[in-house]
PDB file of C-alpha atoms and ligand atoms in Angstrom:
ATOM      1  CA  MET W 946     -78.108 -11.144 -18.041  1.00 72.00           C
ATOM      2  CA  PRO W 947     -80.711 -13.216 -16.226  1.00 80.00           C
ATOM      3  CA  GLU W 948     -84.043 -11.452 -15.845  1.00 85.00           C
ATOM      4  CA  LEU W 949     -86.645 -11.979 -13.152  1.00 91.00           C
ATOM      5  CA  PRO W 950     -88.241 -15.036 -14.831  1.00 89.00           C
ATOM      6  CA  GLU W 951     -84.878 -16.756 -14.985  1.00 87.00           C
ATOM      7  CA  VAL W 952     -84.135 -16.074 -11.332  1.00 91.00           C
ATOM      8  CA  GLU W 953     -87.582 -17.411 -10.459  1.00 92.00           C
ATOM      9  CA  THR W 954     -86.867 -20.503 -12.549  1.00 89.00           C
ATOM     10  CA  VAL W 955     -83.525 -20.988 -10.794  1.00 90.00           C
ATOM     11  CA  LYS W 956     -85.320 -20.712  -7.447  1.00 93.00           C
ATOM     12  CA  ARG W 957     -87.893 -23.319  -8.455  1.00 90.00           C
ATOM     13  CA  GLY W 958     -85.168 -25.575  -9.799  1.00 89.00           C
ATOM     14  CA  LEU W 959     -83.140 -25.376  -6.581  1.00 93.00           C
ATOM     15  CA  GLU W 960     -86.066 -25.794  -4.188  1.00 94.00           C
ATOM     16  CA  PRO W 961     -86.351 -29.593  -4.456  1.00 93.00           C
ATOM     17  CA  VAL W 962     -82.655 -30.111  -3.697  1.00 94.00           C
ATOM     18  CA  LEU W 963     -82.016 -27.340  -1.140  1.00 97.00           C
ATOM     19  CA  ALA W 964     -85.192 -26.631   0.843  1.00 97.00           C
ATOM     20  CA  GLY W 965     -85.084 -28.432   4.178  1.00 98.00           C
ATOM     21  CA  ARG W 966     -81.530 -29.656   3.533  1.00 98.00           C
ATOM     22  CA  LYS W 967     -78.561 -29.300   5.827  1.00 98.00           C
ATOM     23  CA  LEU W 968     -75.286 -28.015   4.394  1.00 98.00           C
ATOM     24  CA  ALA W 969     -72.786 -30.786   5.077  1.00 97.00           C
ATOM     25  CA  ALA W 970     -69.870 -29.059   3.383  1.00 96.00           C
ATOM     26  CA  VAL W 971     -69.286 -25.592   1.956  1.00 97.00           C
ATOM     27  CA  LYS W 972     -66.411 -24.263  -0.093  1.00 95.00           C
ATOM     28  CA  SER W 973     -65.920 -20.808  -1.535  1.00 94.00           C
ATOM     29  CA  SER W 974     -63.390 -19.418  -3.981  1.00 92.00           C
ATOM     30  CA  GLY W 975     -62.648 -16.491  -1.673  1.00 90.00           C
ATOM     31  CA  LEU W 976     -62.453 -14.309  -4.768  1.00 91.00           C
ATOM     32  CA  LYS W 977     -64.080 -10.912  -4.879  1.00 93.00           C
ATOM     33  CA  LEU W 978     -67.225 -10.806  -6.988  1.00 94.00           C
ATOM     34  CA  ARG W 979     -69.091  -7.517  -7.450  1.00 93.00           C
ATOM     35  CA  ALA W 980     -68.346  -7.125  -3.748  1.00 93.00           C
ATOM     36  CA  PRO W 981     -66.057  -9.141  -1.481  1.00 93.00           C
ATOM     37  CA  LEU W 982     -67.556 -12.389  -0.197  1.00 94.00           C
ATOM     38  CA  PRO W 983     -68.955 -12.226   3.345  1.00 94.00           C
ATOM     39  CA  GLU W 984     -66.325 -12.866   5.999  1.00 93.00           C
ATOM     40  CA  LYS W 985     -66.012 -16.469   7.150  1.00 95.00           C
ATOM     41  CA  LEU W 986     -68.733 -17.390   4.669  1.00 96.00           C
ATOM     42  CA  GLU W 987     -67.967 -21.105   4.775  1.00 97.00           C
ATOM     43  CA  ASN W 988     -68.080 -21.293   8.577  1.00 97.00           C
ATOM     44  CA  ARG W 989     -71.327 -19.389   8.705  1.00 97.00           C
ATOM     45  CA  LEU W 990     -73.044 -21.735   6.262  1.00 98.00           C
ATOM     46  CA  ILE W 991     -71.728 -25.143   7.219  1.00 98.00           C
ATOM     47  CA  GLY W 992     -74.102 -27.188   9.384  1.00 98.00           C
ATOM     48  CA  ARG W 993     -76.966 -24.801   8.710  1.00 98.00           C
ATOM     49  CA  THR W 994     -80.271 -25.987   7.305  1.00 98.00           C
ATOM     50  CA  ILE W 995     -81.838 -24.083   4.421  1.00 98.00           C
ATOM     51  CA  LYS W 996     -85.442 -23.605   5.476  1.00 98.00           C
ATOM     52  CA  ILE W 997     -86.928 -22.007   2.398  1.00 98.00           C
ATOM     53  CA  LEU W 998     -85.912 -20.257  -0.809  1.00 98.00           C
ATOM     54  CA  THR W 999     -87.556 -17.038  -1.906  1.00 97.00           C
ATOM     55  CA  ARG W1000     -86.912 -14.374  -4.508  1.00 96.00           C
ATOM     56  CA  ARG W1001     -87.000 -10.570  -4.306  1.00 96.00           C
ATOM     57  CA  ALA W1002     -86.568  -8.782  -7.640  1.00 94.00           C
ATOM     58  CA  LYS W1003     -83.570 -10.558  -9.181  1.00 93.00           C
ATOM     59  CA  PHE W1004     -82.156 -11.688  -5.841  1.00 96.00           C
ATOM     60  CA  LEU W1005     -82.371 -15.299  -4.781  1.00 96.00           C
ATOM     61  CA  LEU W1006     -82.755 -15.638  -0.998  1.00 98.00           C
ATOM     62  CA  LEU W1007     -81.782 -18.755   0.940  1.00 98.00           C
ATOM     63  CA  HIS W1008     -83.268 -18.555   4.435  1.00 98.00           C
ATOM     64  CA  LEU W1009     -81.159 -20.388   7.011  1.00 98.00           C
ATOM     65  CA  ASP W1010     -82.270 -21.943  10.295  1.00 98.00           C
ATOM     66  CA  ASP W1011     -80.228 -19.435  12.344  1.00 98.00           C
ATOM     67  CA  GLY W1012     -82.234 -16.501  11.008  1.00 98.00           C
ATOM     68  CA  MET W1013     -79.620 -15.443   8.483  1.00 98.00           C
ATOM     69  CA  VAL W1014     -80.310 -15.191   4.759  1.00 98.00           C
ATOM     70  CA  LEU W1015     -77.840 -15.878   1.981  1.00 98.00           C
ATOM     71  CA  ILE W1016     -78.499 -13.345  -0.789  1.00 97.00           C
ATOM     72  CA  VAL W1017     -77.429 -14.459  -4.271  1.00 96.00           C
ATOM     73  CA  HIS W1018     -77.395 -12.314  -7.406  1.00 95.00           C
ATOM     74  CA  LEU W1019     -76.421 -14.004 -10.655  1.00 92.00           C
ATOM     75  CA  GLY W1020     -74.942 -10.815 -12.129  1.00 90.00           C
ATOM     76  CA  MET W1021     -74.213 -11.025 -15.871  1.00 85.00           C
ATOM     77  CA  SER W1022     -73.133 -14.610 -16.253  1.00 82.00           C
ATOM     78  CA  GLY W1023     -73.836 -16.408 -12.992  1.00 88.00           C
ATOM     79  CA  ARG W1024     -75.357 -19.875 -13.072  1.00 88.00           C
ATOM     80  CA  MET W1025     -76.408 -22.486 -10.587  1.00 91.00           C
ATOM     81  CA  ASN W1026     -75.427 -26.068 -11.271  1.00 89.00           C
ATOM     82  CA  ILE W1027     -76.898 -29.098  -9.568  1.00 91.00           C
ATOM     83  CA  VAL W1028     -74.352 -31.893  -9.679  1.00 89.00           C
ATOM     84  CA  THR W1029     -73.136 -34.880  -7.674  1.00 87.00           C
ATOM     85  CA  PRO W1030     -70.709 -34.305  -4.798  1.00 85.00           C
ATOM     86  CA  ASN W1031     -67.734 -35.713  -6.688  1.00 84.00           C
ATOM     87  CA  ALA W1032     -68.270 -33.440  -9.707  1.00 84.00           C
ATOM     88  CA  VAL W1033     -65.238 -31.488 -10.828  1.00 84.00           C
ATOM     89  CA  THR W1034     -65.167 -27.841  -9.928  1.00 85.00           C
ATOM     90  CA  ASP W1035     -63.181 -25.033 -11.459  1.00 86.00           C
ATOM     91  CA  ARG W1036     -61.859 -21.610 -10.593  1.00 88.00           C
ATOM     92  CA  HIS W1037     -65.107 -19.919 -11.612  1.00 91.00           C
ATOM     93  CA  ASP W1038     -66.998 -21.820  -8.913  1.00 93.00           C
ATOM     94  CA  HIS W1039     -67.411 -19.239  -6.172  1.00 95.00           C
ATOM     95  CA  LEU W1040     -69.653 -21.204  -3.859  1.00 96.00           C
ATOM     96  CA  ILE W1041     -70.013 -24.957  -3.573  1.00 96.00           C
ATOM     97  CA  LEU W1042     -72.742 -26.296  -1.321  1.00 96.00           C
ATOM     98  CA  ASP W1043     -72.875 -30.016  -0.496  1.00 96.00           C
ATOM     99  CA  THR W1044     -76.121 -31.091   1.135  1.00 97.00           C
ATOM    100  CA  ASP W1045     -76.743 -33.937   3.549  1.00 97.00           C
ATOM    101  CA  ASP W1046     -78.627 -35.570   0.675  1.00 94.00           C
ATOM    102  CA  ASN W1047     -75.491 -35.919  -1.460  1.00 93.00           C
ATOM    103  CA  VAL W1048     -76.281 -33.161  -3.890  1.00 94.00           C
ATOM    104  CA  ARG W1049     -73.786 -30.483  -4.806  1.00 94.00           C
ATOM    105  CA  VAL W1050     -74.971 -27.029  -5.866  1.00 94.00           C
ATOM    106  CA  ILE W1051     -72.395 -24.798  -7.517  1.00 94.00           C
ATOM    107  CA  PHE W1052     -72.607 -21.068  -8.078  1.00 94.00           C
ATOM    108  CA  ARG W1053     -70.476 -20.500 -11.165  1.00 91.00           C
ATOM    109  CA  ASP W1054     -69.738 -16.988 -12.373  1.00 90.00           C
ATOM    110  CA  PRO W1055     -66.870 -16.522 -14.860  1.00 88.00           C
ATOM    111  CA  ARG W1056     -67.318 -12.746 -15.185  1.00 90.00           C
ATOM    112  CA  ARG W1057     -67.726 -12.190 -11.443  1.00 92.00           C
ATOM    113  CA  PHE W1058     -70.477  -9.564 -11.637  1.00 92.00           C
ATOM    114  CA  GLY W1059     -72.562 -11.715  -9.328  1.00 94.00           C
ATOM    115  CA  LEU W1060     -72.965 -11.192  -5.645  1.00 96.00           C
ATOM    116  CA  LEU W1061     -73.123 -13.200  -2.431  1.00 96.00           C
ATOM    117  CA  ALA W1062     -74.155 -11.535   0.808  1.00 96.00           C
ATOM    118  CA  LEU W1063     -75.362 -12.611   4.230  1.00 97.00           C
ATOM    119  CA  ALA W1064     -78.003 -10.646   6.065  1.00 97.00           C
ATOM    120  CA  SER W1065     -80.195 -11.079   9.076  1.00 97.00           C
ATOM    121  CA  GLY W1066     -83.701 -12.123   8.080  1.00 96.00           C
ATOM    122  CA  ASN W1067     -85.097  -9.373  10.317  1.00 95.00           C
ATOM    123  CA  GLU W1068     -83.220  -6.702   8.421  1.00 94.00           C
ATOM    124  CA  LEU W1069     -84.040  -7.712   4.863  1.00 94.00           C
ATOM    125  CA  SER W1070     -86.547  -4.913   4.360  1.00 91.00           C
ATOM    126  CA  THR W1071     -83.927  -2.309   5.238  1.00 95.00           C
ATOM    127  CA  HIS W1072     -80.897  -4.080   3.752  1.00 96.00           C
ATOM    128  CA  PRO W1073     -78.877  -1.853   1.353  1.00 94.00           C
ATOM    129  CA  LEU W1074     -79.487  -4.297  -1.521  1.00 94.00           C
ATOM    130  CA  LEU W1075     -83.190  -4.782  -0.923  1.00 95.00           C
ATOM    131  CA  GLY W1076     -84.482  -1.872   1.130  1.00 94.00           C
ATOM    132  CA  ASP W1077     -85.207   0.552  -1.697  1.00 94.00           C
ATOM    133  CA  LEU W1078     -86.802  -1.918  -4.085  1.00 96.00           C
ATOM    134  CA  GLY W1079     -90.236  -1.068  -5.413  1.00 95.00           C
ATOM    135  CA  PRO W1080     -93.223  -3.417  -5.374  1.00 96.00           C
ATOM    136  CA  GLU W1081     -92.755  -7.010  -6.518  1.00 96.00           C
ATOM    137  CA  PRO W1082     -94.628  -7.287  -9.833  1.00 97.00           C
ATOM    138  CA  LEU W1083     -95.829 -10.830  -9.183  1.00 95.00           C
ATOM    139  CA  GLU W1084     -97.299 -10.104  -5.758  1.00 94.00           C
ATOM    140  CA  ASP W1085    -101.094  -9.940  -5.563  1.00 92.00           C
ATOM    141  CA  ASP W1086    -101.135  -6.277  -4.626  1.00 93.00           C
ATOM    142  CA  PHE W1087     -99.256  -5.109  -7.700  1.00 96.00           C
ATOM    143  CA  ASP W1088    -101.791  -3.333  -9.921  1.00 97.00           C
ATOM    144  CA  GLY W1089    -102.350  -0.062 -11.746  1.00 97.00           C
ATOM    145  CA  THR W1090    -102.837   1.854  -8.519  1.00 97.00           C
ATOM    146  CA  ALA W1091     -99.589   0.549  -7.035  1.00 97.00           C
ATOM    147  CA  LEU W1092     -97.802   1.407 -10.265  1.00 97.00           C
ATOM    148  CA  LEU W1093     -99.281   4.911 -10.427  1.00 97.00           C
ATOM    149  CA  ASN W1094     -98.208   5.525  -6.829  1.00 97.00           C
ATOM    150  CA  ARG W1095     -94.634   4.739  -7.781  1.00 97.00           C
ATOM    151  CA  LEU W1096     -94.696   6.736 -11.007  1.00 97.00           C
ATOM    152  CA  GLY W1097     -95.883   9.788  -9.084  1.00 94.00           C
ATOM    153  CA  ASN W1098     -95.247  12.831 -11.207  1.00 93.00           C
ATOM    154  CA  LYS W1099     -92.005  11.593 -12.745  1.00 96.00           C
ATOM    155  CA  LYS W1100     -91.287  13.593 -15.874  1.00 95.00           C
ATOM    156  CA  GLY W1101     -88.957  11.093 -17.564  1.00 97.00           C
ATOM    157  CA  PRO W1102     -90.181   8.725 -20.280  1.00 98.00           C
ATOM    158  CA  ILE W1103     -91.980   5.606 -19.088  1.00 98.00           C
ATOM    159  CA  LYS W1104     -89.564   3.047 -20.566  1.00 98.00           C
ATOM    160  CA  PRO W1105     -86.396   4.007 -18.636  1.00 98.00           C
ATOM    161  CA  THR W1106     -88.567   4.745 -15.604  1.00 98.00           C
ATOM    162  CA  LEU W1107     -89.687   1.101 -15.577  1.00 97.00           C
ATOM    163  CA  LEU W1108     -86.025   0.096 -15.241  1.00 96.00           C
ATOM    164  CA  ASP W1109     -85.766   2.095 -12.020  1.00 96.00           C
ATOM    165  CA  GLN W1110     -85.814  -0.663  -9.397  1.00 94.00           C
ATOM    166  CA  THR W1111     -87.497   1.625  -6.878  1.00 95.00           C
ATOM    167  CA  VAL W1112     -90.496   1.901  -9.237  1.00 96.00           C
ATOM    168  CA  VAL W1113     -90.992  -1.804  -9.927  1.00 96.00           C
ATOM    169  CA  ALA W1114     -88.605  -4.455  -8.647  1.00 95.00           C
ATOM    170  CA  GLY W1115     -86.947  -6.769 -11.109  1.00 91.00           C
ATOM    171  CA  ILE W1116     -87.997  -5.317 -14.473  1.00 93.00           C
ATOM    172  CA  GLY W1117     -85.103  -5.453 -16.929  1.00 91.00           C
ATOM    173  CA  ASN W1118     -84.607  -3.898 -20.335  1.00 93.00           C
ATOM    174  CA  ILE W1119     -86.232  -6.746 -22.256  1.00 92.00           C
ATOM    175  CA  TYR W1120     -89.482  -6.904 -20.302  1.00 93.00           C
ATOM    176  CA  ALA W1121     -89.877  -3.135 -20.144  1.00 96.00           C
ATOM    177  CA  SER W1122     -90.096  -3.010 -23.972  1.00 96.00           C
ATOM    178  CA  GLU W1123     -92.295  -6.096 -24.154  1.00 95.00           C
ATOM    179  CA  ALA W1124     -94.766  -4.868 -21.523  1.00 97.00           C
ATOM    180  CA  LEU W1125     -95.154  -1.426 -23.145  1.00 98.00           C
ATOM    181  CA  PHE W1126     -95.759  -3.056 -26.513  1.00 97.00           C
ATOM    182  CA  ARG W1127     -98.465  -5.274 -25.070  1.00 96.00           C
ATOM    183  CA  ALA W1128    -100.082  -2.361 -23.230  1.00 97.00           C
ATOM    184  CA  ARG W1129     -99.888  -0.189 -26.377  1.00 96.00           C
ATOM    185  CA  ILE W1130     -98.075   2.586 -24.538  1.00 98.00           C
ATOM    186  CA  ASP W1131     -95.562   4.849 -26.249  1.00 98.00           C
ATOM    187  CA  PRO W1132     -92.194   4.301 -24.514  1.00 98.00           C
ATOM    188  CA  LYS W1133     -91.537   8.047 -24.798  1.00 98.00           C
ATOM    189  CA  ARG W1134     -94.626   9.053 -22.785  1.00 98.00           C
ATOM    190  CA  PRO W1135     -93.805  10.958 -19.562  1.00 98.00           C
ATOM    191  CA  ALA W1136     -94.116   8.362 -16.793  1.00 98.00           C
ATOM    192  CA  GLY W1137     -96.178  10.580 -14.525  1.00 97.00           C
ATOM    193  CA  ALA W1138     -98.706  11.325 -17.273  1.00 97.00           C
ATOM    194  CA  LEU W1139    -100.095   7.796 -17.482  1.00 97.00           C
ATOM    195  CA  GLN W1140    -103.832   7.502 -16.954  1.00 97.00           C
ATOM    196  CA  LYS W1141    -105.295   5.009 -14.489  1.00 97.00           C
ATOM    197  CA  LYS W1142    -106.587   2.824 -17.327  1.00 97.00           C
ATOM    198  CA  GLU W1143    -103.146   2.713 -18.956  1.00 98.00           C
ATOM    199  CA  ALA W1144    -101.465   1.959 -15.639  1.00 98.00           C
ATOM    200  CA  ASP W1145    -103.919  -0.898 -15.045  1.00 98.00           C
ATOM    201  CA  LEU W1146    -103.150  -2.345 -18.442  1.00 98.00           C
ATOM    202  CA  LEU W1147     -99.391  -1.863 -18.038  1.00 98.00           C
ATOM    203  CA  ALA W1148     -99.346  -3.531 -14.611  1.00 98.00           C
ATOM    204  CA  LYS W1149    -101.333  -6.449 -16.017  1.00 98.00           C
ATOM    205  CA  SER W1150     -99.034  -6.684 -19.054  1.00 97.00           C
ATOM    206  CA  ILE W1151     -95.951  -6.767 -16.826  1.00 97.00           C
ATOM    207  CA  ARG W1152     -97.427  -9.568 -14.721  1.00 96.00           C
ATOM    208  CA  ASP W1153     -98.659 -11.573 -17.698  1.00 95.00           C
ATOM    209  CA  ILE W1154     -95.367 -11.335 -19.566  1.00 93.00           C
ATOM    210  CA  LEU W1155     -93.300 -12.317 -16.537  1.00 93.00           C
ATOM    211  CA  ASN W1156     -95.640 -15.213 -15.763  1.00 93.00           C
ATOM    212  CA  GLU W1157     -95.549 -16.447 -19.351  1.00 91.00           C
ATOM    213  CA  ALA W1158     -91.756 -16.324 -19.332  1.00 88.00           C
ATOM    214  CA  ILE W1159     -91.642 -18.251 -16.052  1.00 88.00           C
ATOM    215  CA  GLU W1160     -94.007 -20.825 -17.584  1.00 85.00           C
ATOM    216  CA  SER W1161     -91.812 -21.219 -20.635  1.00 81.00           C
ATOM    217  CA  GLY W1162     -88.712 -21.391 -18.455  1.00 75.00           C
ATOM    218  CA  GLY W1163     -90.315 -24.180 -16.495  1.00 65.00           C
ATOM    219  CA  SER W1164     -91.260 -26.081 -19.613  1.00 63.00           C
ATOM    220  CA  THR W1165     -87.817 -25.537 -21.108  1.00 61.00           C
ATOM    221  CA  LEU W1166     -86.349 -27.097 -17.990  1.00 59.00           C
ATOM    222  CA  ARG W1167     -88.707 -30.054 -18.217  1.00 59.00           C
ATOM    223  CA  ASP W1168     -88.274 -30.628 -21.935  1.00 55.00           C
ATOM    224  CA  HIS W1169     -84.569 -30.053 -22.197  1.00 50.00           C
ATOM    225  CA  ALA W1170     -83.264 -30.981 -18.777  1.00 51.00           C
ATOM    226  CA  ARG W1171     -79.576 -30.431 -19.198  1.00 55.00           C
ATOM    227  CA  PRO W1172     -77.374 -33.308 -18.153  1.00 48.00           C
ATOM    228  CA  ASP W1173     -75.159 -30.945 -16.179  1.00 56.00           C
ATOM    229  CA  GLY W1174     -78.150 -29.674 -14.212  1.00 65.00           C
ATOM    230  CA  GLU W1175     -77.425 -26.093 -15.140  1.00 67.00           C
ATOM    231  CA  LEU W1176     -80.014 -23.504 -14.172  1.00 68.00           C
ATOM    232  CA  GLY W1177     -80.062 -19.924 -15.282  1.00 60.00           C
ATOM    233  CA  TYR W1178     -80.877 -19.319 -18.933  1.00 62.00           C
ATOM    234  CA  PHE W1179     -83.538 -20.341 -21.381  1.00 62.00           C
ATOM    235  CA  GLN W1180     -84.895 -19.310 -24.756  1.00 65.00           C
ATOM    236  CA  HIS W1181     -87.566 -16.662 -24.669  1.00 70.00           C
ATOM    237  CA  HIS W1182     -90.082 -15.633 -27.233  1.00 79.00           C
ATOM    238  CA  PHE W1183     -90.106 -11.871 -27.704  1.00 89.00           C
ATOM    239  CA  ASN W1184     -92.469  -9.713 -29.728  1.00 92.00           C
ATOM    240  CA  VAL W1185     -90.291  -6.634 -30.084  1.00 94.00           C
ATOM    241  CA  TYR W1186     -87.037  -7.065 -28.173  1.00 93.00           C
ATOM    242  CA  ALA W1187     -84.121  -7.134 -30.648  1.00 91.00           C
ATOM    243  CA  LYS W1188     -86.614  -7.281 -33.561  1.00 94.00           C
ATOM    244  CA  GLU W1189     -85.699  -3.972 -35.189  1.00 95.00           C
ATOM    245  CA  GLY W1190     -86.908  -3.814 -38.798  1.00 95.00           C
ATOM    246  CA  GLN W1191     -89.080  -6.915 -38.521  1.00 95.00           C
ATOM    247  CA  PRO W1192     -92.818  -6.725 -39.156  1.00 94.00           C
ATOM    248  CA  CYS W1193     -94.899  -5.751 -36.155  1.00 94.00           C
ATOM    249  CA  PRO W1194     -96.401  -8.970 -34.738  1.00 91.00           C
ATOM    250  CA  GLY W1195     -99.075  -7.213 -32.726  1.00 82.00           C
ATOM    251  CA  CYS W1196    -101.318  -5.598 -35.321  1.00 81.00           C
ATOM    252  CA  ASP W1197    -101.885  -5.208 -39.031  1.00 81.00           C
ATOM    253  CA  CYS W1198    -100.277  -1.777 -38.905  1.00 86.00           C
ATOM    254  CA  GLY W1199     -97.851  -2.750 -41.655  1.00 86.00           C
ATOM    255  CA  GLU W1200     -95.088  -1.044 -39.676  1.00 88.00           C
ATOM    256  CA  SER W1201     -91.809  -2.576 -38.666  1.00 94.00           C
ATOM    257  CA  ILE W1202     -90.375  -2.583 -35.160  1.00 96.00           C
ATOM    258  CA  LYS W1203     -88.328   0.498 -34.387  1.00 97.00           C
ATOM    259  CA  ARG W1204     -85.350   0.872 -32.107  1.00 97.00           C
ATOM    260  CA  ILE W1205     -84.529   4.007 -30.169  1.00 98.00           C
ATOM    261  CA  VAL W1206     -82.029   4.599 -27.381  1.00 98.00           C
ATOM    262  CA  GLN W1207     -83.348   5.833 -24.049  1.00 97.00           C
ATOM    263  CA  GLY W1208     -81.082   6.325 -21.070  1.00 95.00           C
ATOM    264  CA  GLY W1209     -78.324   4.505 -22.943  1.00 96.00           C
ATOM    265  CA  ARG W1210     -80.429   1.361 -23.477  1.00 96.00           C
ATOM    266  CA  SER W1211     -82.249   0.132 -26.563  1.00 97.00           C
ATOM    267  CA  THR W1212     -86.029   0.366 -26.670  1.00 98.00           C
ATOM    268  CA  PHE W1213     -88.009  -1.603 -29.248  1.00 97.00           C
ATOM    269  CA  TYR W1214     -91.579  -0.660 -30.158  1.00 97.00           C
ATOM    270  CA  CYS W1215     -94.238  -0.224 -32.842  1.00 96.00           C
ATOM    271  CA  ALA W1216     -94.638   3.490 -33.551  1.00 94.00           C
ATOM    272  CA  LYS W1217     -98.215   3.033 -34.741  1.00 93.00           C
ATOM    273  CA  ARG W1218     -99.572   0.670 -32.106  1.00 93.00           C
ATOM    274  CA  GLN W1219     -97.857   2.547 -29.289  1.00 95.00           C
ATOM    275  CA  SER W1220     -98.829   6.121 -29.999  1.00 90.00           C
TER     276      SER W1220
HETATM  277 ZN1   ZN K  43     -97.885  -2.489 -35.076  1.00 93.19          ZN
END
């Protein structure tokens, strides 16, 4: 599943071909994804200019010149492909955008857990998909204080709490483990019991890890530009995620990485470093 850094990388990859471009032709599969496609989607997009692209959590937002915003979520397997207008399409292509600059962008999603929605730009902050999201971890005002505010006096362990999108927007299972490892915080600690110092370090770790992943995504795109122009996935370097039994890379503790299950999801950590 694409995580925040991948969605950010997709956004940056699409910007040069979509921002400021008019949609000359639009085709949709009409098939239901996680939710049905917006009514008359093609008609509502064709002839519109995409002003800017932004991201909120793991949602990609295409802001149109009529004030509407196309919300895209890649789901489990969604990808964006930048191709030429005569490129072949298939039945997994749920949205095909042809720009006035002769570029075709395809949203391809074989498993159909993705999502396409249209919303008024004025209502984004109260939109059902976006309204309840917590602070954006890469915004300037995300710090230990902002994090503590959201953790409140939550009794649950910090790791699954970080996956709650109303606490921090866009943190997935991988980066929750990685950030706690870097901040040396026990994933089992009650979320509301974190001290200010720990929250500062955790907020910084979250930001640093996401930024590093975005960096590496960007360099992966530059170094291995795929001929099919596919955007969406790249190789990450992880310290603990899926490293159960391997030596701890963070300290000379001599321990190996442990795996526990919290809230039905795997957590990876060093029991000595994070205690
Ligand atoms: Zn260790």
